């Protein structure tokens, strides 16, 4: 993987033809330039079909022969999903052009350089993309295959369903806050299984008061598997009698609440299905077994790591993975002013989320990471706040996972911290 602009520029020689493509749903536009950015022919309209793709490659081949070029680089903005069909076609084509991507934000910022105009068009963007590639402002396009492709799709589906679960959950809480706000004082999570079972039977204060105590107790004991009883029933009745909840529109609100509960249970079921399928893929993966040998790393976190990072062989250093997740540190300094550092957040957001989850999980279940977290929180010089220490621990876990996957080596507690860190932790305990 080429990580510096100089490395990327080195791949572009006088014998290189560059093709910038602006992607759309039905028609793409392509512009062909040489290594200096000079356009070699008029723009090409590319239909989103086999014939359209072949027509583009035929024109590229003509330019390659005409100018005696040795290499073709084709680049695009990999935003949305429309680019994928074209990308896979190019990847599998016998002419094997080099496929690269450019940052959509860079295209937006550079668009006005050529003509000092705010005008935007697909043709103009295609030329901007070609010029960005000429300047080495591109990245190698990675298209996961095999288990990595499967895991990425499962990860995306899991994220989508979790959003639906959260939406239904939040709306249920909003309705209850309006019609029975006292429930929040009884349950920390008003959408827990016991609470939802009671709500199905009696959602609002008037229904709680109306229902008989034996009937209410039966619902509570069944929902809680016998762990709750008289005390909870008394709390519910007392809360209902003193409730300040809205009295009007309760019939419609109850109908809405039941539909929302149905949605929540439906999406929770779908989430369980996706996670089972994801675990099945991980059970067949050699890397899954290796990563999960570390306490605190289960199938969800390891699948997120492999799905987002892809084939670990393409990385030379763990810092490249850190940058991929937008966890690299940045600062805004000028002259004598030195700002505090923070993570860039320019990378794959789900990988960043996974690293945070890994930090939380390993702080709870992994002895070595617990020690590391406590050291970061309690060290005399520059102790970190809770969230900062969790992020730092997540990065430590990511680094360990990187080397485990790279070397095909299971977790070794003795190697997790290193001699210097062990000495620092020991000195803190002895202080």
GROMACS .gro file of C-alpha atoms in nm:
model
  431
    1UNK     CA    1   0.000   0.000   0.000
    2UNK     CA    2   0.138   0.339  -0.106
    3UNK     CA    3   0.105   0.575   0.189
    4UNK     CA    4   0.282   0.895   0.078
    5UNK     CA    5   0.218   1.131  -0.209
    6UNK     CA    6   0.573   1.078  -0.336
    7UNK     CA    7   0.511   0.703  -0.361
    8UNK     CA    8   0.192   0.765  -0.554
    9UNK     CA    9   0.356   1.019  -0.784
   10UNK     CA   10   0.636   0.774  -0.857
   11UNK     CA   11   0.384   0.539  -1.022
   12UNK     CA   12   0.284   0.809  -1.274
   13UNK     CA   13   0.536   0.843  -1.556
   14UNK     CA   14   0.540   1.005  -1.899
   15UNK     CA   15   0.412   0.670  -2.031
   16UNK     CA   16   0.097   0.682  -1.816
   17UNK     CA   17  -0.256   0.760  -1.936
   18UNK     CA   18  -0.504   0.880  -1.674
   19UNK     CA   19  -0.881   0.836  -1.699
   20UNK     CA   20  -1.108   1.029  -1.462
   21UNK     CA   21  -1.465   0.897  -1.441
   22UNK     CA   22  -1.759   1.072  -1.278
   23UNK     CA   23  -2.009   0.806  -1.171
   24UNK     CA   24  -2.388   0.838  -1.193
   25UNK     CA   25  -2.679   0.594  -1.191
   26UNK     CA   26  -2.734   0.549  -1.564
   27UNK     CA   27  -2.458   0.742  -1.744
   28UNK     CA   28  -2.098   0.813  -1.646
   29UNK     CA   29  -1.860   1.066  -1.799
   30UNK     CA   30  -1.491   1.001  -1.862
   31UNK     CA   31  -1.201   1.233  -1.944
   32UNK     CA   32  -0.863   1.102  -2.066
   33UNK     CA   33  -0.540   1.293  -1.996
   34UNK     CA   34  -0.168   1.234  -2.006
   35UNK     CA   35   0.065   1.248  -1.705
   36UNK     CA   36   0.080   1.631  -1.729
   37UNK     CA   37  -0.298   1.670  -1.717
   38UNK     CA   38  -0.338   1.758  -2.087
   39UNK     CA   39  -0.662   1.618  -2.228
   40UNK     CA   40  -0.608   1.371  -2.512
   41UNK     CA   41  -0.958   1.365  -2.660
   42UNK     CA   42  -1.312   1.495  -2.607
   43UNK     CA   43  -1.518   1.366  -2.308
   44UNK     CA   44  -1.673   1.019  -2.339
   45UNK     CA   45  -2.025   0.932  -2.227
   46UNK     CA   46  -2.028   0.586  -2.067
   47UNK     CA   47  -2.358   0.400  -2.041
   48UNK     CA   48  -2.392   0.185  -1.732
   49UNK     CA   49  -2.382  -0.136  -1.935
   50UNK     CA   50  -2.135  -0.386  -2.078
   51UNK     CA   51  -2.137  -0.209  -2.416
   52UNK     CA   52  -2.076   0.128  -2.248
   53UNK     CA   53  -1.785  -0.004  -2.044
   54UNK     CA   54  -1.633  -0.176  -2.348
   55UNK     CA   55  -1.666   0.142  -2.554
   56UNK     CA   56  -1.470   0.334  -2.291
   57UNK     CA   57  -1.194   0.074  -2.274
   58UNK     CA   58  -1.169   0.063  -2.653
   59UNK     CA   59  -1.120   0.441  -2.660
   60UNK     CA   60  -0.865   0.418  -2.380
   61UNK     CA   61  -0.678   0.147  -2.572
   62UNK     CA   62  -0.669   0.367  -2.885
   63UNK     CA   63  -0.517   0.652  -2.683
   64UNK     CA   64  -0.271   0.410  -2.526
   65UNK     CA   65  -0.150   0.294  -2.868
   66UNK     CA   66  -0.151   0.643  -3.018
   67UNK     CA   67   0.067   0.790  -2.742
   68UNK     CA   68   0.268   0.470  -2.684
   69UNK     CA   69   0.165   0.455  -2.319
   70UNK     CA   70   0.259   0.164  -2.095
   71UNK     CA   71   0.012   0.206  -1.811
   72UNK     CA   72  -0.351   0.312  -1.768
   73UNK     CA   73  -0.486   0.448  -1.438
   74UNK     CA   74  -0.863   0.480  -1.404
   75UNK     CA   75  -1.001   0.671  -1.106
   76UNK     CA   76  -1.339   0.764  -0.962
   77UNK     CA   77  -1.515   0.879  -0.645
   78UNK     CA   78  -1.618   0.562  -0.455
   79UNK     CA   79  -1.921   0.724  -0.293
   80UNK     CA   80  -2.263   0.563  -0.281
   81UNK     CA   81  -2.300   0.227  -0.453
   82UNK     CA   82  -2.323   0.307  -0.826
   83UNK     CA   83  -1.946   0.275  -0.877
   84UNK     CA   84  -1.926  -0.088  -0.767
   85UNK     CA   85  -2.052  -0.253  -1.088
   86UNK     CA   86  -1.810  -0.045  -1.297
   87UNK     CA   87  -1.528  -0.106  -1.048
   88UNK     CA   88  -1.569  -0.484  -1.055
   89UNK     CA   89  -1.590  -0.482  -1.434
   90UNK     CA   90  -1.257  -0.300  -1.454
   91UNK     CA   91  -1.096  -0.521  -1.192
   92UNK     CA   92  -1.185  -0.838  -1.382
   93UNK     CA   93  -1.113  -0.700  -1.730
   94UNK     CA   94  -0.827  -0.856  -1.928
   95UNK     CA   95  -0.665  -0.515  -1.988
   96UNK     CA   96  -0.610  -0.487  -1.609
   97UNK     CA   97  -0.605  -0.108  -1.570
   98UNK     CA   98  -0.491   0.032  -1.235
   99UNK     CA   99  -0.806   0.123  -1.039
  100UNK     CA  100  -0.784   0.409  -0.788
  101UNK     CA  101  -1.020   0.630  -0.591
  102UNK     CA  102  -1.024   1.000  -0.506
  103UNK     CA  103  -1.181   1.168  -0.205
  104UNK     CA  104  -1.519   1.332  -0.292
  105UNK     CA  105  -1.430   1.619  -0.058
  106UNK     CA  106  -1.112   1.683  -0.258
  107UNK     CA  107  -1.312   1.694  -0.583
  108UNK     CA  108  -1.547   1.951  -0.432
  109UNK     CA  109  -1.262   2.169  -0.308
  110UNK     CA  110  -1.051   2.153  -0.627
  111UNK     CA  111  -1.337   2.190  -0.876
  112UNK     CA  112  -1.297   2.570  -0.913
  113UNK     CA  113  -0.921   2.569  -0.971
  114UNK     CA  114  -0.943   2.508  -1.345
  115UNK     CA  115  -1.192   2.781  -1.442
  116UNK     CA  116  -1.254   2.983  -1.122
  117UNK     CA  117  -1.624   2.905  -1.154
  118UNK     CA  118  -1.877   2.750  -0.918
  119UNK     CA  119  -2.028   2.557  -1.210
  120UNK     CA  120  -2.060   2.183  -1.153
  121UNK     CA  121  -2.117   1.917  -1.415
  122UNK     CA  122  -2.035   1.550  -1.458
  123UNK     CA  123  -1.791   1.632  -1.739
  124UNK     CA  124  -1.610   1.889  -1.525
  125UNK     CA  125  -1.587   1.655  -1.226
  126UNK     CA  126  -1.438   1.380  -1.444
  127UNK     CA  127  -1.153   1.612  -1.547
  128UNK     CA  128  -1.103   1.723  -1.186
  129UNK     CA  129  -1.070   1.358  -1.085
  130UNK     CA  130  -0.808   1.300  -1.356
  131UNK     CA  131  -0.608   1.604  -1.239
  132UNK     CA  132  -0.618   1.487  -0.876
  133UNK     CA  133  -0.479   1.151  -0.984
  134UNK     CA  134  -0.206   1.324  -1.187
  135UNK     CA  135  -0.102   1.510  -0.871
  136UNK     CA  136  -0.083   1.188  -0.670
  137UNK     CA  137  -0.394   1.273  -0.467
  138UNK     CA  138  -0.556   0.933  -0.490
  139UNK     CA  139  -0.573   0.609  -0.296
  140UNK     CA  140  -0.559   0.248  -0.399
  141UNK     CA  141  -0.907   0.108  -0.444
  142UNK     CA  142  -0.974  -0.196  -0.228
  143UNK     CA  143  -1.262  -0.426  -0.322
  144UNK     CA  144  -1.295  -0.709  -0.068
  145UNK     CA  145  -1.331  -1.065  -0.186
  146UNK     CA  146  -1.429  -1.397  -0.029
  147UNK     CA  147  -1.498  -1.394   0.344
  148UNK     CA  148  -1.397  -1.027   0.366
  149UNK     CA  149  -1.676  -0.930   0.123
  150UNK     CA  150  -1.925  -1.147   0.314
  151UNK     CA  151  -1.827  -0.993   0.648
  152UNK     CA  152  -1.846  -0.637   0.516
  153UNK     CA  153  -2.200  -0.693   0.388
  154UNK     CA  154  -2.306  -0.855   0.716
  155UNK     CA  155  -2.152  -0.564   0.906
  156UNK     CA  156  -2.342  -0.311   0.693
  157UNK     CA  157  -2.667  -0.503   0.741
  158UNK     CA  158  -2.609  -0.524   1.116
  159UNK     CA  159  -2.553  -0.148   1.133
  160UNK     CA  160  -2.871  -0.084   0.934
  161UNK     CA  161  -3.082  -0.303   1.163
  162UNK     CA  162  -2.931  -0.153   1.479
  163UNK     CA  163  -3.041   0.190   1.355
  164UNK     CA  164  -3.396   0.057   1.319
  165UNK     CA  165  -3.382  -0.099   1.667
  166UNK     CA  166  -3.263   0.230   1.815
  167UNK     CA  167  -3.527   0.429   1.628
  168UNK     CA  168  -3.811   0.205   1.755
  169UNK     CA  169  -3.661   0.200   2.105
  170UNK     CA  170  -3.632   0.581   2.121
  171UNK     CA  171  -3.986   0.633   1.994
  172UNK     CA  172  -4.126   0.394   2.256
  173UNK     CA  173  -3.941   0.589   2.526
  174UNK     CA  174  -4.080   0.917   2.388
  175UNK     CA  175  -4.440   0.789   2.402
  176UNK     CA  176  -4.396   0.660   2.758
  177UNK     CA  177  -4.234   0.987   2.867
  178UNK     CA  178  -4.550   1.160   2.752
  179UNK     CA  179  -4.814   0.922   2.887
  180UNK     CA  180  -4.645   0.743   3.180
  181UNK     CA  181  -4.319   0.928   3.269
  182UNK     CA  182  -4.297   0.760   3.610
  183UNK     CA  183  -4.192   0.431   3.447
  184UNK     CA  184  -3.841   0.576   3.404
  185UNK     CA  185  -3.811   0.577   3.784
  186UNK     CA  186  -3.896   0.207   3.804
  187UNK     CA  187  -3.680   0.076   3.518
  188UNK     CA  188  -3.356   0.225   3.398
  189UNK     CA  189  -3.442   0.073   3.060
  190UNK     CA  190  -3.816   0.104   3.001
  191UNK     CA  191  -3.790  -0.120   2.694
  192UNK     CA  192  -3.661  -0.422   2.888
  193UNK     CA  193  -3.848  -0.752   2.843
  194UNK     CA  194  -4.046  -0.726   3.169
  195UNK     CA  195  -4.151  -0.367   3.100
  196UNK     CA  196  -4.267  -0.444   2.746
  197UNK     CA  197  -4.468  -0.745   2.861
  198UNK     CA  198  -4.651  -0.529   3.116
  199UNK     CA  199  -4.703  -0.249   2.862
  200UNK     CA  200  -4.871  -0.494   2.623
  201UNK     CA  201  -5.118  -0.578   2.898
  202UNK     CA  202  -5.154  -0.237   3.060
  203UNK     CA  203  -4.958   0.050   2.908
  204UNK     CA  204  -5.086   0.360   3.086
  205UNK     CA  205  -5.178   0.458   3.446
  206UNK     CA  206  -5.555   0.414   3.398
  207UNK     CA  207  -5.502   0.056   3.277
  208UNK     CA  208  -5.262  -0.028   3.563
  209UNK     CA  209  -5.517   0.091   3.820
  210UNK     CA  210  -5.802  -0.093   3.648
  211UNK     CA  211  -5.630  -0.432   3.623
  212UNK     CA  212  -5.656  -0.668   3.923
  213UNK     CA  213  -5.346  -0.727   4.133
  214UNK     CA  214  -5.342  -1.108   4.077
  215UNK     CA  215  -5.360  -1.049   3.702
  216UNK     CA  216  -5.079  -0.791   3.720
  217UNK     CA  217  -4.867  -1.026   3.931
  218UNK     CA  218  -4.915  -1.307   3.681
  219UNK     CA  219  -4.787  -1.089   3.396
  220UNK     CA  220  -4.488  -0.971   3.602
  221UNK     CA  221  -4.384  -1.319   3.715
  222UNK     CA  222  -4.416  -1.465   3.367
  223UNK     CA  223  -4.216  -1.184   3.204
  224UNK     CA  224  -3.944  -1.180   3.468
  225UNK     CA  225  -3.922  -1.560   3.505
  226UNK     CA  226  -4.030  -1.528   3.868
  227UNK     CA  227  -3.761  -1.278   3.972
  228UNK     CA  228  -4.010  -0.995   4.026
  229UNK     CA  229  -4.339  -0.993   4.214
  230UNK     CA  230  -4.527  -0.795   4.481
  231UNK     CA  231  -4.272  -0.517   4.517
  232UNK     CA  232  -4.277  -0.431   4.148
  233UNK     CA  233  -4.658  -0.455   4.135
  234UNK     CA  234  -4.688  -0.213   4.427
  235UNK     CA  235  -4.443   0.032   4.266
  236UNK     CA  236  -4.639   0.025   3.941
  237UNK     CA  237  -4.975   0.086   4.113
  238UNK     CA  238  -4.831   0.370   4.324
  239UNK     CA  239  -4.672   0.530   4.016
  240UNK     CA  240  -4.999   0.498   3.824
  241UNK     CA  241  -5.201   0.660   4.102
  242UNK     CA  242  -4.968   0.960   4.114
  243UNK     CA  243  -4.889   0.987   3.745
  244UNK     CA  244  -4.877   1.323   3.570
  245UNK     CA  245  -4.896   1.161   3.227
  246UNK     CA  246  -5.117   1.296   2.949
  247UNK     CA  247  -5.474   1.172   2.968
  248UNK     CA  248  -5.600   1.255   2.619
  249UNK     CA  249  -5.548   1.044   2.306
  250UNK     CA  250  -5.458   0.733   2.503
  251UNK     CA  251  -5.632   0.488   2.271
  252UNK     CA  252  -5.438   0.609   1.966
  253UNK     CA  253  -5.116   0.629   2.171
  254UNK     CA  254  -5.166   0.270   2.290
  255UNK     CA  255  -5.212   0.151   1.931
  256UNK     CA  256  -4.898   0.335   1.830
  257UNK     CA  257  -4.706   0.189   2.123
  258UNK     CA  258  -4.807  -0.168   2.038
  259UNK     CA  259  -4.701  -0.120   1.675
  260UNK     CA  260  -4.368   0.020   1.790
  261UNK     CA  261  -4.315  -0.277   2.022
  262UNK     CA  262  -4.391  -0.508   1.729
  263UNK     CA  263  -4.132  -0.321   1.518
  264UNK     CA  264  -3.875  -0.341   1.797
  265UNK     CA  265  -3.922  -0.715   1.844
  266UNK     CA  266  -3.914  -0.771   1.467
  267UNK     CA  267  -3.584  -0.589   1.422
  268UNK     CA  268  -3.435  -0.752   1.730
  269UNK     CA  269  -3.518  -1.088   1.572
  270UNK     CA  270  -3.360  -0.984   1.241
  271UNK     CA  271  -3.052  -0.863   1.429
  272UNK     CA  272  -3.021  -1.201   1.596
  273UNK     CA  273  -3.046  -1.374   1.254
  274UNK     CA  274  -2.772  -1.155   1.103
  275UNK     CA  275  -2.542  -1.209   1.400
  276UNK     CA  276  -2.588  -1.587   1.374
  277UNK     CA  277  -2.498  -1.576   1.003
  278UNK     CA  278  -2.199  -1.358   1.084
  279UNK     CA  279  -2.085  -1.603   1.352
  280UNK     CA  280  -2.113  -1.887   1.099
  281UNK     CA  281  -1.870  -1.709   0.865
  282UNK     CA  282  -1.633  -1.637   1.153
  283UNK     CA  283  -1.643  -2.001   1.268
  284UNK     CA  284  -1.498  -2.105   0.931
  285UNK     CA  285  -1.229  -1.837   0.934
  286UNK     CA  286  -0.877  -1.911   1.052
  287UNK     CA  287  -0.832  -1.545   1.142
  288UNK     CA  288  -1.154  -1.549   1.343
  289UNK     CA  289  -1.014  -1.818   1.572
  290UNK     CA  290  -0.685  -1.628   1.604
  291UNK     CA  291  -0.844  -1.292   1.690
  292UNK     CA  292  -1.093  -1.445   1.933
  293UNK     CA  293  -0.810  -1.608   2.127
  294UNK     CA  294  -0.776  -1.265   2.294
  295UNK     CA  295  -1.015  -1.230   2.588
  296UNK     CA  296  -1.264  -0.951   2.525
  297UNK     CA  297  -1.270  -1.009   2.148
  298UNK     CA  298  -1.574  -1.200   2.032
  299UNK     CA  299  -1.726  -1.278   1.696
  300UNK     CA  300  -1.891  -0.936   1.650
  301UNK     CA  301  -1.575  -0.732   1.713
  302UNK     CA  302  -1.347  -0.966   1.516
  303UNK     CA  303  -1.594  -0.971   1.224
  304UNK     CA  304  -1.610  -0.591   1.227
  305UNK     CA  305  -1.231  -0.572   1.222
  306UNK     CA  306  -1.187  -0.816   0.933
  307UNK     CA  307  -1.482  -0.681   0.736
  308UNK     CA  308  -1.366  -0.320   0.760
  309UNK     CA  309  -0.990  -0.377   0.727
  310UNK     CA  310  -1.007  -0.658   0.471
  311UNK     CA  311  -0.702  -0.862   0.378
  312UNK     CA  312  -0.436  -0.765   0.632
  313UNK     CA  313  -0.158  -0.851   0.386
  314UNK     CA  314  -0.214  -0.523   0.202
  315UNK     CA  315  -0.092  -0.327   0.506
  316UNK     CA  316   0.272  -0.288   0.602
  317UNK     CA  317   0.220  -0.117   0.937
  318UNK     CA  318  -0.053  -0.097   1.203
  319UNK     CA  319  -0.056   0.284   1.166
  320UNK     CA  320  -0.215   0.239   0.823
  321UNK     CA  321  -0.508   0.062   0.988
  322UNK     CA  322  -0.528   0.337   1.247
  323UNK     CA  323  -0.552   0.593   0.968
  324UNK     CA  324  -0.811   0.383   0.784
  325UNK     CA  325  -1.033   0.413   1.090
  326UNK     CA  326  -0.973   0.787   1.129
  327UNK     CA  327  -0.800   0.729   1.463
  328UNK     CA  328  -0.477   0.906   1.370
  329UNK     CA  329  -0.398   1.214   1.583
  330UNK     CA  330  -0.415   1.564   1.433
  331UNK     CA  331  -0.346   1.910   1.569
  332UNK     CA  332  -0.420   2.269   1.464
  333UNK     CA  333  -0.105   2.464   1.544
  334UNK     CA  334   0.038   2.792   1.419
  335UNK     CA  335   0.352   2.971   1.532
  336UNK     CA  336   0.383   2.946   1.908
  337UNK     CA  337   0.028   2.821   1.945
  338UNK     CA  338   0.005   2.445   1.994
  339UNK     CA  339  -0.341   2.297   2.002
  340UNK     CA  340  -0.444   1.979   2.178
  341UNK     CA  341  -0.434   1.670   1.962
  342UNK     CA  342  -0.750   1.484   1.866
  343UNK     CA  343  -0.840   1.198   1.637
  344UNK     CA  344  -0.908   1.296   1.276
  345UNK     CA  345  -1.234   1.098   1.234
  346UNK     CA  346  -1.156   1.081   0.859
  347UNK     CA  347  -1.188   0.714   0.787
  348UNK     CA  348  -1.428   0.424   0.810
  349UNK     CA  349  -1.673   0.511   1.092
  350UNK     CA  350  -1.769   0.150   1.171
  351UNK     CA  351  -1.404   0.054   1.216
  352UNK     CA  352  -1.370   0.348   1.455
  353UNK     CA  353  -1.681   0.233   1.642
  354UNK     CA  354  -1.545  -0.122   1.657
  355UNK     CA  355  -1.215  -0.005   1.807
  356UNK     CA  356  -1.406   0.179   2.080
  357UNK     CA  357  -1.617  -0.130   2.150
  358UNK     CA  358  -1.298  -0.338   2.162
  359UNK     CA  359  -1.152  -0.096   2.417
  360UNK     CA  360  -1.460  -0.118   2.640
  361UNK     CA  361  -1.483  -0.497   2.614
  362UNK     CA  362  -1.114  -0.561   2.681
  363UNK     CA  363  -1.111  -0.320   2.976
  364UNK     CA  364  -1.377  -0.547   3.129
  365UNK     CA  365  -1.254  -0.894   3.031
  366UNK     CA  366  -0.883  -0.881   2.950
  367UNK     CA  367  -0.640  -0.867   3.244
  368UNK     CA  368  -0.356  -0.702   3.049
  369UNK     CA  369  -0.582  -0.435   2.898
  370UNK     CA  370  -0.734  -0.365   3.241
  371UNK     CA  371  -0.383  -0.290   3.369
  372UNK     CA  372  -0.311  -0.074   3.065
  373UNK     CA  373  -0.635   0.123   3.111
  374UNK     CA  374  -0.568   0.184   3.481
  375UNK     CA  375  -0.214   0.297   3.406
  376UNK     CA  376  -0.342   0.553   3.152
  377UNK     CA  377  -0.593   0.683   3.406
  378UNK     CA  378  -0.359   0.697   3.708
  379UNK     CA  379  -0.013   0.776   3.570
  380UNK     CA  380   0.144   1.083   3.733
  381UNK     CA  381   0.222   1.259   3.404
  382UNK     CA  382  -0.064   1.337   3.165
  383UNK     CA  383  -0.331   1.102   3.307
  384UNK     CA  384  -0.616   1.048   3.062
  385UNK     CA  385  -0.986   1.098   3.118
  386UNK     CA  386  -1.215   0.795   3.103
  387UNK     CA  387  -1.316   0.828   2.736
  388UNK     CA  388  -0.962   0.911   2.628
  389UNK     CA  389  -0.828   0.605   2.809
  390UNK     CA  390  -1.089   0.380   2.645
  391UNK     CA  391  -0.995   0.512   2.299
  392UNK     CA  392  -0.625   0.462   2.375
  393UNK     CA  393  -0.697   0.108   2.496
  394UNK     CA  394  -0.898   0.041   2.180
  395UNK     CA  395  -0.599   0.151   1.972
  396UNK     CA  396  -0.375  -0.081   2.174
  397UNK     CA  397  -0.617  -0.367   2.109
  398UNK     CA  398  -0.621  -0.279   1.737
  399UNK     CA  399  -0.242  -0.291   1.726
  400UNK     CA  400  -0.240  -0.635   1.892
  401UNK     CA  401  -0.512  -0.763   1.656
  402UNK     CA  402  -0.314  -0.633   1.357
  403UNK     CA  403  -0.002  -0.828   1.452
  404UNK     CA  404  -0.203  -1.138   1.547
  405UNK     CA  405  -0.366  -1.139   1.203
  406UNK     CA  406  -0.048  -1.042   1.018
  407UNK     CA  407   0.162  -1.316   1.181
  408UNK     CA  408  -0.119  -1.574   1.213
  409UNK     CA  409  -0.036  -1.594   1.583
  410UNK     CA  410  -0.280  -1.641   1.870
  411UNK     CA  411  -0.291  -1.403   2.165
  412UNK     CA  412   0.005  -1.422   2.402
  413UNK     CA  413  -0.051  -1.237   2.735
  414UNK     CA  414   0.326  -1.204   2.789
  415UNK     CA  415   0.364  -1.002   2.467
  416UNK     CA  416   0.057  -0.782   2.511
  417UNK     CA  417   0.216  -0.498   2.706
  418UNK     CA  418   0.590  -0.516   2.648
  419UNK     CA  419   0.871  -0.487   2.903
  420UNK     CA  420   0.876  -0.107   2.926
  421UNK     CA  421   0.500  -0.080   2.982
  422UNK     CA  422   0.513  -0.357   3.243
  423UNK     CA  423   0.782  -0.164   3.432
  424UNK     CA  424   0.572   0.153   3.420
  425UNK     CA  425   0.265  -0.032   3.551
  426UNK     CA  426   0.475  -0.196   3.828
  427UNK     CA  427   0.622   0.138   3.933
  428UNK     CA  428   0.272   0.285   3.954
  429UNK     CA  429   0.159   0.000   4.182
  430UNK     CA  430   0.463   0.042   4.406
  431UNK     CA  431   0.427   0.419   4.435
   0.00000   0.00000   0.00000
